[in-house]
PDB file of C-alpha atoms in Angstrom:
ATOM      1  CA  MET A  18     141.031 -63.787-143.522  1.00 38.00           C
ATOM      2  CA  SER A  19     138.995 -66.300-141.576  1.00 38.00           C
ATOM      3  CA  ASP A  20     140.606 -69.235-139.799  1.00 40.00           C
ATOM      4  CA  ASP A  21     139.368 -71.709-142.399  1.00 40.00           C
ATOM      5  CA  SER A  22     140.816 -69.730-145.315  1.00 39.00           C
ATOM      6  CA  SER A  23     144.087 -71.652-145.243  1.00 41.00           C
ATOM      7  CA  SER A  24     142.246 -74.713-146.559  1.00 39.00           C
ATOM      8  CA  GLU A  25     140.755 -72.551-149.296  1.00 43.00           C
ATOM      9  CA  THR A  26     144.070 -70.996-150.319  1.00 45.00           C
ATOM     10  CA  ARG A  27     145.607 -74.454-150.616  1.00 52.00           C
ATOM     11  CA  GLU A  28     143.738 -74.567-153.919  1.00 78.00           C
ATOM     12  CA  ALA A  29     146.044 -71.741-154.934  1.00 86.00           C
ATOM     13  CA  PRO A  30     149.768 -72.283-154.351  1.00 91.00           C
ATOM     14  CA  ILE A  31     150.247 -69.027-152.456  1.00 95.00           C
ATOM     15  CA  ASP A  32     151.273 -69.000-148.781  1.00 95.00           C
ATOM     16  CA  ASP A  33     148.819 -67.345-146.403  1.00 95.00           C
ATOM     17  CA  ALA A  34     151.479 -64.832-145.300  1.00 97.00           C
ATOM     18  CA  VAL A  35     152.011 -63.813-148.928  1.00 97.00           C
ATOM     19  CA  VAL A  36     148.254 -63.385-149.401  1.00 97.00           C
ATOM     20  CA  HIS A  37     148.079 -61.132-146.355  1.00 97.00           C
ATOM     21  CA  ARG A  38     151.076 -59.015-147.451  1.00 97.00           C
ATOM     22  CA  ALA A  39     149.702 -58.562-150.973  1.00 97.00           C
ATOM     23  CA  ALA A  40     146.280 -57.685-149.580  1.00 97.00           C
ATOM     24  CA  ASP A  41     147.761 -55.166-147.135  1.00 97.00           C
ATOM     25  CA  GLU A  42     149.966 -53.569-149.803  1.00 97.00           C
ATOM     26  CA  THR A  43     147.051 -53.064-152.191  1.00 97.00           C
ATOM     27  CA  GLY A  44     144.205 -52.404-149.770  1.00 97.00           C
ATOM     28  CA  VAL A  45     142.298 -55.473-150.967  1.00 97.00           C
ATOM     29  CA  ASP A  46     140.385 -57.666-148.530  1.00 97.00           C
ATOM     30  CA  ALA A  47     142.422 -60.836-147.909  1.00 97.00           C
ATOM     31  CA  ASP A  48     139.373 -63.083-148.391  1.00 96.00           C
ATOM     32  CA  ASP A  49     138.626 -61.436-151.737  1.00 96.00           C
ATOM     33  CA  LEU A  50     142.239 -61.910-152.775  1.00 97.00           C
ATOM     34  CA  ALA A  51     142.187 -65.565-151.700  1.00 96.00           C
ATOM     35  CA  ASP A  52     139.058 -66.118-153.813  1.00 95.00           C
ATOM     36  CA  ALA A  53     140.681 -64.412-156.814  1.00 96.00           C
ATOM     37  CA  LEU A  54     143.830 -66.526-156.413  1.00 96.00           C
ATOM     38  CA  VAL A  55     141.805 -69.746-156.384  1.00 94.00           C
ATOM     39  CA  GLU A  56     139.944 -68.661-159.526  1.00 93.00           C
ATOM     40  CA  PHE A  57     143.182 -67.605-161.223  1.00 93.00           C
ATOM     41  CA  ASN A  58     144.991 -70.838-160.313  1.00 90.00           C
ATOM     42  CA  ALA A  59     142.164 -72.921-161.785  1.00 88.00           C
ATOM     43  CA  ALA A  60     142.594 -71.084-165.075  1.00 86.00           C
ATOM     44  CA  LEU A  61     146.372 -71.539-165.015  1.00 88.00           C
ATOM     45  CA  LEU A  62     146.250 -75.319-164.576  1.00 83.00           C
ATOM     46  CA  GLY A  63     147.138 -76.916-167.863  1.00 78.00           C
ATOM     47  CA  GLN A  64     149.210 -73.943-169.033  1.00 77.00           C
ATOM     48  CA  HIS A  65     152.499 -75.328-167.767  1.00 75.00           C
ATOM     49  CA  SER A  66     153.829 -76.082-171.238  1.00 78.00           C
ATOM     50  CA  THR A  67     153.174 -72.520-172.394  1.00 80.00           C
ATOM     51  CA  PHE A  68     155.091 -71.019-169.485  1.00 85.00           C
ATOM     52  CA  GLU A  69     157.884 -73.608-169.753  1.00 84.00           C
ATOM     53  CA  ARG A  70     158.601 -72.421-173.301  1.00 85.00           C
ATOM     54  CA  GLU A  71     158.704 -68.780-172.212  1.00 83.00           C
ATOM     55  CA  GLY A  72     161.031 -68.778-169.230  1.00 80.00           C
ATOM     56  CA  ASP A  73     162.825 -70.435-166.362  1.00 88.00           C
ATOM     57  CA  TYR A  74     161.001 -72.486-163.783  1.00 90.00           C
ATOM     58  CA  VAL A  75     161.556 -74.456-160.602  1.00 91.00           C
ATOM     59  CA  THR A  76     159.365 -76.986-158.833  1.00 90.00           C
ATOM     60  CA  VAL A  77     159.188 -77.156-155.043  1.00 91.00           C
ATOM     61  CA  ASP A  78     156.606 -79.073-152.993  1.00 88.00           C
ATOM     62  CA  ASP A  79     154.115 -79.556-155.846  1.00 86.00           C
ATOM     63  CA  VAL A  80     154.323 -75.900-156.861  1.00 90.00           C
ATOM     64  CA  ARG A  81     155.968 -74.733-160.044  1.00 91.00           C
ATOM     65  CA  ALA A  82     157.221 -71.154-160.169  1.00 92.00           C
ATOM     66  CA  TYR A  83     157.896 -69.511-163.517  1.00 92.00           C
ATOM     67  CA  ARG A  84     159.881 -66.432-164.477  1.00 92.00           C
ATOM     68  CA  VAL A  85     158.129 -65.263-167.656  1.00 91.00           C
ATOM     69  CA  PRO A  86     158.009 -62.126-169.795  1.00 92.00           C
ATOM     70  CA  ARG A  87     155.706 -59.501-168.279  1.00 93.00           C
ATOM     71  CA  SER A  88     153.715 -59.558-171.536  1.00 92.00           C
ATOM     72  CA  SER A  89     152.756 -63.188-170.815  1.00 90.00           C
ATOM     73  CA  TRP A  90     151.461 -62.212-167.384  1.00 91.00           C
ATOM     74  CA  GLU A  91     149.473 -59.321-168.832  1.00 92.00           C
ATOM     75  CA  GLU A  92     147.979 -61.608-171.479  1.00 90.00           C
ATOM     76  CA  VAL A  93     146.752 -64.123-168.900  1.00 89.00           C
ATOM     77  CA  ILE A  94     145.420 -61.615-166.344  1.00 92.00           C
ATOM     78  CA  ALA A  95     143.551 -59.723-169.088  1.00 92.00           C
ATOM     79  CA  ASP A  96     141.193 -62.697-169.426  1.00 89.00           C
ATOM     80  CA  PHE A  97     139.803 -61.948-165.952  1.00 91.00           C
ATOM     81  CA  SER A  98     137.347 -59.281-164.901  1.00 93.00           C
ATOM     82  CA  PHE A  99     139.207 -58.457-161.692  1.00 95.00           C
ATOM     83  CA  ASP A 100     139.088 -54.820-160.706  1.00 94.00           C
ATOM     84  CA  ASP A 101     142.458 -53.064-160.895  1.00 95.00           C
ATOM     85  CA  ASP A 102     143.241 -53.401-157.170  1.00 96.00           C
ATOM     86  CA  VAL A 103     142.496 -57.125-157.122  1.00 97.00           C
ATOM     87  CA  ALA A 104     144.493 -57.682-160.324  1.00 96.00           C
ATOM     88  CA  GLU A 105     147.449 -55.854-158.739  1.00 96.00           C
ATOM     89  CA  ALA A 106     147.113 -57.922-155.552  1.00 97.00           C
ATOM     90  CA  VAL A 107     147.052 -61.153-157.597  1.00 97.00           C
ATOM     91  CA  HIS A 108     150.165 -59.967-159.440  1.00 96.00           C
ATOM     92  CA  ARG A 109     151.986 -59.100-156.191  1.00 96.00           C
ATOM     93  CA  ALA A 110     151.076 -62.426-154.597  1.00 97.00           C
ATOM     94  CA  HIS A 111     152.305 -64.405-157.604  1.00 95.00           C
ATOM     95  CA  ALA A 112     155.473 -62.313-157.897  1.00 94.00           C
ATOM     96  CA  GLU A 113     156.393 -62.740-154.229  1.00 95.00           C
ATOM     97  CA  GLN A 114     155.570 -66.452-154.134  1.00 95.00           C
ATOM     98  CA  ALA A 115     157.589 -67.044-157.318  1.00 94.00           C
ATOM     99  CA  ARG A 116     160.585 -65.149-155.892  1.00 92.00           C
ATOM    100  CA  LEU A 117     160.385 -67.128-152.659  1.00 92.00           C
ATOM    101  CA  THR A 118     160.136 -70.408-154.550  1.00 92.00           C
ATOM    102  CA  PHE A 119     163.097 -69.593-156.801  1.00 92.00           C
ATOM    103  CA  ALA A 120     165.136 -68.412-153.816  1.00 89.00           C
ATOM    104  CA  SER A 121     164.426 -71.662-151.947  1.00 88.00           C
ATOM    105  CA  THR A 122     166.299 -73.710-154.544  1.00 87.00           C
ATOM    106  CA  ALA A 123     170.067 -74.033-154.463  1.00 71.00           C
ATOM    107  CA  ASP A 124     170.525 -73.714-158.214  1.00 63.00           C
ATOM    108  CA  ALA A 125     168.131 -70.885-159.022  1.00 64.00           C
ATOM    109  CA  ASP A 126     168.319 -67.108-158.851  1.00 65.00           C
ATOM    110  CA  GLY A 127     165.357 -65.506-157.067  1.00 62.00           C
ATOM    111  CA  GLY A 128     165.717 -62.193-158.882  1.00 76.00           C
ATOM    112  CA  PHE A 129     163.443 -60.947-161.618  1.00 84.00           C
ATOM    113  CA  ALA A 130     164.179 -58.293-164.238  1.00 86.00           C
ATOM    114  CA  ASN A 131     161.776 -55.371-164.720  1.00 87.00           C
ATOM    115  CA  ASP A 132     160.348 -57.005-167.847  1.00 91.00           C
ATOM    116  CA  GLU A 133     159.692 -60.329-166.094  1.00 92.00           C
ATOM    117  CA  ALA A 134     156.819 -61.555-163.944  1.00 92.00           C
ATOM    118  CA  GLY A 135     156.414 -64.430-161.539  1.00 93.00           C
ATOM    119  CA  VAL A 136     153.704 -67.044-161.936  1.00 93.00           C
ATOM    120  CA  VAL A 137     153.067 -69.971-159.605  1.00 94.00           C
ATOM    121  CA  ILE A 138     150.886 -72.941-160.448  1.00 92.00           C
ATOM    122  CA  GLY A 139     150.115 -76.059-158.493  1.00 87.00           C
ATOM    123  CA  VAL A 140     151.355 -79.250-160.088  1.00 80.00           C
ATOM    124  CA  ASP A 141     149.088 -82.266-160.001  1.00 65.00           C
ATOM    125  CA  THR A 142     150.256 -85.820-160.600  1.00 44.00           C
ATOM    126  CA  ALA A 143     149.082 -85.962-164.221  1.00 42.00           C
ATOM    127  CA  GLU A 144     151.007 -82.806-165.125  1.00 44.00           C
ATOM    128  CA  GLN A 145     154.254 -84.240-163.760  1.00 43.00           C
ATOM    129  CA  PHE A 146     154.342 -87.030-166.344  1.00 39.00           C
TER     130      PHE A 146
END
């Protein structure tokens, strides 16, 4: 990933280290993954209420992490034309970032069951009210 990619990935609430790990694990180029995460995050904005009804969530530093049924994840990712490797990398990045976000809170369990998926979405000021 280029040096200026951190400013690009800020549009997606995924840490650069998480992007690199997910890219390495799936064999996807980190820049391609960062682009996919930005595109995916843009589509997720405004879906907070849907995910809030489906599972637990925590908010840390303007990022909301959700623990949702895997079927919800599959429904959302199906709307994208990502190739299988990129879709898997997006999934891994969201899962890891969600686990890290849950684990960073004192009152939340960072674990996920096999039938659950992690989703992280940036929270803008309007969505907080």
